[in-house]
Amino acid sequence: MNEGSGQGSTAEARLTKRELFALVAEEAFKDGQISAVEQTLLRALARFMKLDPAWARQCLVQAKGKFEAGGLGNARPLDGLTLYRKALAVAALDGRADKLEAVLLHGLRQLLHVTDEDHRQAVEAVRNFLRSRRPTNAPAPAITVVPDY
């Protein structure tokens, strides 16, 4: 798998490997520290996605810098379901998940131990969020995020 540009989303792949890792790193740093569990998650995710270790370390440094600058919002420990919903939302911005996004989301789901029920609730929450952002005269989004595995 290629790492993706990390330079923003394209119409073809809104959730790249680098974007997903950066999202997880920022969520892990929301409380200002990386716990042993978070470190294990980040290492497993980097291995799963075959990311360059130097790039992954730099990404963690950037996430820490964002935390120190107050750019990560309210401090809290990593919440796997919140993280999974955020990743789903990024992938679903165009109304569907492409093949790479589906693979990334499935891997994240396994790493976070997201149950089938939690997955269904997360998909519904993302659908509701996207509907709330839709202009009133726009057609309802046809969201096919990730099939149940």
PDB file of C-alpha atoms in Angstrom:
ATOM      1  CA  MET A   1       0.000   0.000   0.000  1.00  0.00           C
ATOM      2  CA  ASN A   2       1.226   3.460  -0.787  1.00  0.00           C
ATOM      3  CA  GLU A   3       1.271   5.964   2.029  1.00  0.00           C
ATOM      4  CA  GLY A   4      -0.724   8.667   0.288  1.00  0.00           C
ATOM      5  CA  SER A   5       0.388  12.218  -0.006  1.00  0.00           C
ATOM      6  CA  GLY A   6      -0.774  13.473   3.355  1.00  0.00           C
ATOM      7  CA  GLN A   7      -1.307  16.747   1.527  1.00  0.00           C
ATOM      8  CA  GLY A   8      -5.099  16.759   1.711  1.00  0.00           C
ATOM      9  CA  SER A   9      -7.846  14.704   0.232  1.00  0.00           C
ATOM     10  CA  THR A  10      -8.586  13.948  -3.344  1.00  0.00           C
ATOM     11  CA  ALA A  11     -11.987  13.148  -4.787  1.00  0.00           C
ATOM     12  CA  GLU A  12     -10.836   9.542  -5.160  1.00  0.00           C
ATOM     13  CA  ALA A  13      -9.496   8.931  -1.606  1.00  0.00           C
ATOM     14  CA  ARG A  14     -10.469  11.271   1.171  1.00  0.00           C
ATOM     15  CA  LEU A  15      -8.935   9.115   3.897  1.00  0.00           C
ATOM     16  CA  THR A  16      -5.312   8.245   3.146  1.00  0.00           C
ATOM     17  CA  LYS A  17      -2.932   6.247   5.300  1.00  0.00           C
ATOM     18  CA  ARG A  18      -1.143   9.390   6.416  1.00  0.00           C
ATOM     19  CA  GLU A  19      -4.377  11.251   7.127  1.00  0.00           C
ATOM     20  CA  LEU A  20      -5.645   8.339   9.237  1.00  0.00           C
ATOM     21  CA  PHE A  21      -2.396   8.077  11.194  1.00  0.00           C
ATOM     22  CA  ALA A  22      -2.375  11.845  11.802  1.00  0.00           C
ATOM     23  CA  LEU A  23      -5.998  11.668  13.014  1.00  0.00           C
ATOM     24  CA  VAL A  24      -5.132   8.860  15.446  1.00  0.00           C
ATOM     25  CA  ALA A  25      -1.985  10.688  16.633  1.00  0.00           C
ATOM     26  CA  GLU A  26      -3.949  13.869  17.325  1.00  0.00           C
ATOM     27  CA  GLU A  27      -6.666  11.956  19.169  1.00  0.00           C
ATOM     28  CA  ALA A  28      -4.007  10.182  21.233  1.00  0.00           C
ATOM     29  CA  PHE A  29      -2.377  13.513  22.172  1.00  0.00           C
ATOM     30  CA  LYS A  30      -5.649  15.198  23.230  1.00  0.00           C
ATOM     31  CA  ASP A  31      -4.692  14.643  26.871  1.00  0.00           C
ATOM     32  CA  GLY A  32      -1.074  15.687  26.304  1.00  0.00           C
ATOM     33  CA  GLN A  33       0.501  12.269  26.613  1.00  0.00           C
ATOM     34  CA  ILE A  34       0.669   8.942  24.842  1.00  0.00           C
ATOM     35  CA  SER A  35      -0.318   6.065  27.120  1.00  0.00           C
ATOM     36  CA  ALA A  36       1.088   2.562  26.690  1.00  0.00           C
ATOM     37  CA  VAL A  37      -2.200   1.467  25.081  1.00  0.00           C
ATOM     38  CA  GLU A  38      -2.149   4.429  22.682  1.00  0.00           C
ATOM     39  CA  GLN A  39       1.496   3.747  21.827  1.00  0.00           C
ATOM     40  CA  THR A  40       0.635   0.120  21.056  1.00  0.00           C
ATOM     41  CA  LEU A  41      -2.275   1.259  18.863  1.00  0.00           C
ATOM     42  CA  LEU A  42      -0.108   3.750  16.967  1.00  0.00           C
ATOM     43  CA  ARG A  43       2.641   1.191  16.381  1.00  0.00           C
ATOM     44  CA  ALA A  44       0.164  -1.436  15.202  1.00  0.00           C
ATOM     45  CA  LEU A  45      -1.523   1.068  12.876  1.00  0.00           C
ATOM     46  CA  ALA A  46       1.818   2.193  11.417  1.00  0.00           C
ATOM     47  CA  ARG A  47       2.818  -1.443  10.813  1.00  0.00           C
ATOM     48  CA  PHE A  48      -0.573  -2.304   9.298  1.00  0.00           C
ATOM     49  CA  MET A  49      -0.309   0.615   6.888  1.00  0.00           C
ATOM     50  CA  LYS A  50       3.433   0.084   6.290  1.00  0.00           C
ATOM     51  CA  LEU A  51       4.221   3.701   7.079  1.00  0.00           C
ATOM     52  CA  ASP A  52       7.783   4.955   7.102  1.00  0.00           C
ATOM     53  CA  PRO A  53       8.846   4.996  10.808  1.00  0.00           C
ATOM     54  CA  ALA A  54      10.583   8.373  10.458  1.00  0.00           C
ATOM     55  CA  TRP A  55       7.432   9.921   8.979  1.00  0.00           C
ATOM     56  CA  ALA A  56       5.294   8.385  11.763  1.00  0.00           C
ATOM     57  CA  ARG A  57       7.606   9.854  14.443  1.00  0.00           C
ATOM     58  CA  GLN A  58       7.451  13.267  12.757  1.00  0.00           C
ATOM     59  CA  CYS A  59       3.661  13.024  12.693  1.00  0.00           C
ATOM     60  CA  LEU A  60       3.672  12.380  16.457  1.00  0.00           C
ATOM     61  CA  VAL A  61       5.940  15.386  16.999  1.00  0.00           C
ATOM     62  CA  GLN A  62       3.492  17.526  15.004  1.00  0.00           C
ATOM     63  CA  ALA A  63       0.528  16.211  17.008  1.00  0.00           C
ATOM     64  CA  LYS A  64       2.331  17.025  20.252  1.00  0.00           C
ATOM     65  CA  GLY A  65       3.071  20.519  18.930  1.00  0.00           C
ATOM     66  CA  LYS A  66      -0.611  21.020  18.093  1.00  0.00           C
ATOM     67  CA  PHE A  67      -1.531  19.950  21.633  1.00  0.00           C
ATOM     68  CA  GLU A  68       1.013  22.338  23.164  1.00  0.00           C
ATOM     69  CA  ALA A  69      -0.341  25.177  21.001  1.00  0.00           C
ATOM     70  CA  GLY A  70      -3.896  24.414  22.141  1.00  0.00           C
ATOM     71  CA  GLY A  71      -4.942  23.224  18.699  1.00  0.00           C
ATOM     72  CA  LEU A  72      -6.477  19.869  19.626  1.00  0.00           C
ATOM     73  CA  GLY A  73      -9.545  21.051  21.511  1.00  0.00           C
ATOM     74  CA  ASN A  74     -10.591  19.916  24.954  1.00  0.00           C
ATOM     75  CA  ALA A  75      -8.167  17.598  26.711  1.00  0.00           C
ATOM     76  CA  ARG A  76      -9.420  14.043  27.116  1.00  0.00           C
ATOM     77  CA  PRO A  77      -8.105  10.517  26.837  1.00  0.00           C
ATOM     78  CA  LEU A  78      -8.419   8.701  23.530  1.00  0.00           C
ATOM     79  CA  ASP A  79     -11.914   7.352  22.934  1.00  0.00           C
ATOM     80  CA  GLY A  80     -11.901   4.603  20.320  1.00  0.00           C
ATOM     81  CA  LEU A  81     -15.502   5.075  19.224  1.00  0.00           C
ATOM     82  CA  THR A  82     -15.083   8.824  18.800  1.00  0.00           C
ATOM     83  CA  LEU A  83     -11.934   8.193  16.783  1.00  0.00           C
ATOM     84  CA  TYR A  84     -13.705   5.602  14.618  1.00  0.00           C
ATOM     85  CA  ARG A  85     -16.628   7.982  13.967  1.00  0.00           C
ATOM     86  CA  LYS A  86     -14.198  10.742  12.940  1.00  0.00           C
ATOM     87  CA  ALA A  87     -12.420   8.405  10.516  1.00  0.00           C
ATOM     88  CA  LEU A  88     -15.787   7.289   9.085  1.00  0.00           C
ATOM     89  CA  ALA A  89     -16.832  10.907   8.649  1.00  0.00           C
ATOM     90  CA  VAL A  90     -13.661  11.762   6.736  1.00  0.00           C
ATOM     91  CA  ALA A  91     -14.133   8.730   4.480  1.00  0.00           C
ATOM     92  CA  ALA A  92     -17.827   9.496   3.906  1.00  0.00           C
ATOM     93  CA  LEU A  93     -17.448  13.153   2.935  1.00  0.00           C
ATOM     94  CA  ASP A  94     -18.051  12.221  -0.683  1.00  0.00           C
ATOM     95  CA  GLY A  95     -20.918   9.874   0.213  1.00  0.00           C
ATOM     96  CA  ARG A  96     -18.997   6.629  -0.074  1.00  0.00           C
ATOM     97  CA  ALA A  97     -15.778   4.927   0.955  1.00  0.00           C
ATOM     98  CA  ASP A  98     -13.463   3.784  -1.808  1.00  0.00           C
ATOM     99  CA  LYS A  99     -11.560   0.501  -1.595  1.00  0.00           C
ATOM    100  CA  LEU A 100      -8.509   1.936   0.230  1.00  0.00           C
ATOM    101  CA  GLU A 101     -10.713   3.788   2.702  1.00  0.00           C
ATOM    102  CA  ALA A 102     -12.686   0.603   3.356  1.00  0.00           C
ATOM    103  CA  VAL A 103      -9.485  -1.331   4.038  1.00  0.00           C
ATOM    104  CA  LEU A 104      -8.171   1.404   6.345  1.00  0.00           C
ATOM    105  CA  LEU A 105     -11.450   1.655   8.228  1.00  0.00           C
ATOM    106  CA  HIS A 106     -11.700  -2.109   8.586  1.00  0.00           C
ATOM    107  CA  GLY A 107      -8.165  -2.233   9.998  1.00  0.00           C
ATOM    108  CA  LEU A 108      -8.913   0.618  12.402  1.00  0.00           C
ATOM    109  CA  ARG A 109     -12.133  -1.101  13.433  1.00  0.00           C
ATOM    110  CA  GLN A 110     -10.208  -4.266  14.273  1.00  0.00           C
ATOM    111  CA  LEU A 111      -7.477  -2.400  16.170  1.00  0.00           C
ATOM    112  CA  LEU A 112     -10.075  -0.518  18.227  1.00  0.00           C
ATOM    113  CA  HIS A 113     -12.266  -3.620  18.761  1.00  0.00           C
ATOM    114  CA  VAL A 114     -15.345  -1.840  17.394  1.00  0.00           C
ATOM    115  CA  THR A 115     -18.332  -4.187  17.632  1.00  0.00           C
ATOM    116  CA  ASP A 116     -20.901  -4.668  14.874  1.00  0.00           C
ATOM    117  CA  GLU A 117     -23.438  -2.674  16.892  1.00  0.00           C
ATOM    118  CA  ASP A 118     -20.968   0.154  17.557  1.00  0.00           C
ATOM    119  CA  HIS A 119     -20.127   0.178  13.839  1.00  0.00           C
ATOM    120  CA  ARG A 120     -23.813   0.472  12.870  1.00  0.00           C
ATOM    121  CA  GLN A 121     -24.324   3.279  15.386  1.00  0.00           C
ATOM    122  CA  ALA A 122     -21.222   5.078  14.111  1.00  0.00           C
ATOM    123  CA  VAL A 123     -22.418   4.820  10.498  1.00  0.00           C
ATOM    124  CA  GLU A 124     -25.831   6.192  11.511  1.00  0.00           C
ATOM    125  CA  ALA A 125     -24.199   9.058  13.455  1.00  0.00           C
ATOM    126  CA  VAL A 126     -22.098   9.961  10.401  1.00  0.00           C
ATOM    127  CA  ARG A 127     -25.172   9.812   8.138  1.00  0.00           C
ATOM    128  CA  ASN A 128     -27.044  12.141  10.485  1.00  0.00           C
ATOM    129  CA  PHE A 129     -24.085  14.511  10.620  1.00  0.00           C
ATOM    130  CA  LEU A 130     -23.806  14.632   6.840  1.00  0.00           C
ATOM    131  CA  ARG A 131     -27.566  15.173   6.478  1.00  0.00           C
ATOM    132  CA  SER A 132     -27.374  18.095   8.911  1.00  0.00           C
ATOM    133  CA  ARG A 133     -24.711  19.754   6.737  1.00  0.00           C
ATOM    134  CA  ARG A 134     -26.627  19.272   3.481  1.00  0.00           C
ATOM    135  CA  PRO A 135     -28.325  22.337   1.953  1.00  0.00           C
ATOM    136  CA  THR A 136     -32.105  22.134   2.323  1.00  0.00           C
ATOM    137  CA  ASN A 137     -32.692  21.797  -1.434  1.00  0.00           C
ATOM    138  CA  ALA A 138     -30.005  19.127  -1.982  1.00  0.00           C
ATOM    139  CA  PRO A 139     -30.951  15.477  -2.451  1.00  0.00           C
ATOM    140  CA  ALA A 140     -30.429  13.139   0.493  1.00  0.00           C
ATOM    141  CA  PRO A 141     -26.939  11.619   0.499  1.00  0.00           C
ATOM    142  CA  ALA A 142     -26.651   7.977  -0.510  1.00  0.00           C
ATOM    143  CA  ILE A 143     -23.993   6.907   1.944  1.00  0.00           C
ATOM    144  CA  THR A 144     -22.320   3.577   1.582  1.00  0.00           C
ATOM    145  CA  VAL A 145     -19.496   3.874   4.067  1.00  0.00           C
ATOM    146  CA  VAL A 146     -18.107   0.439   4.874  1.00  0.00           C
ATOM    147  CA  PRO A 147     -19.823  -2.918   4.598  1.00  0.00           C
ATOM    148  CA  ASP A 148     -20.199  -4.918   7.779  1.00  0.00           C
ATOM    149  CA  TYR A 149     -17.317  -7.367   8.040  1.00  0.00           C
TER     150      TYR A 149
END
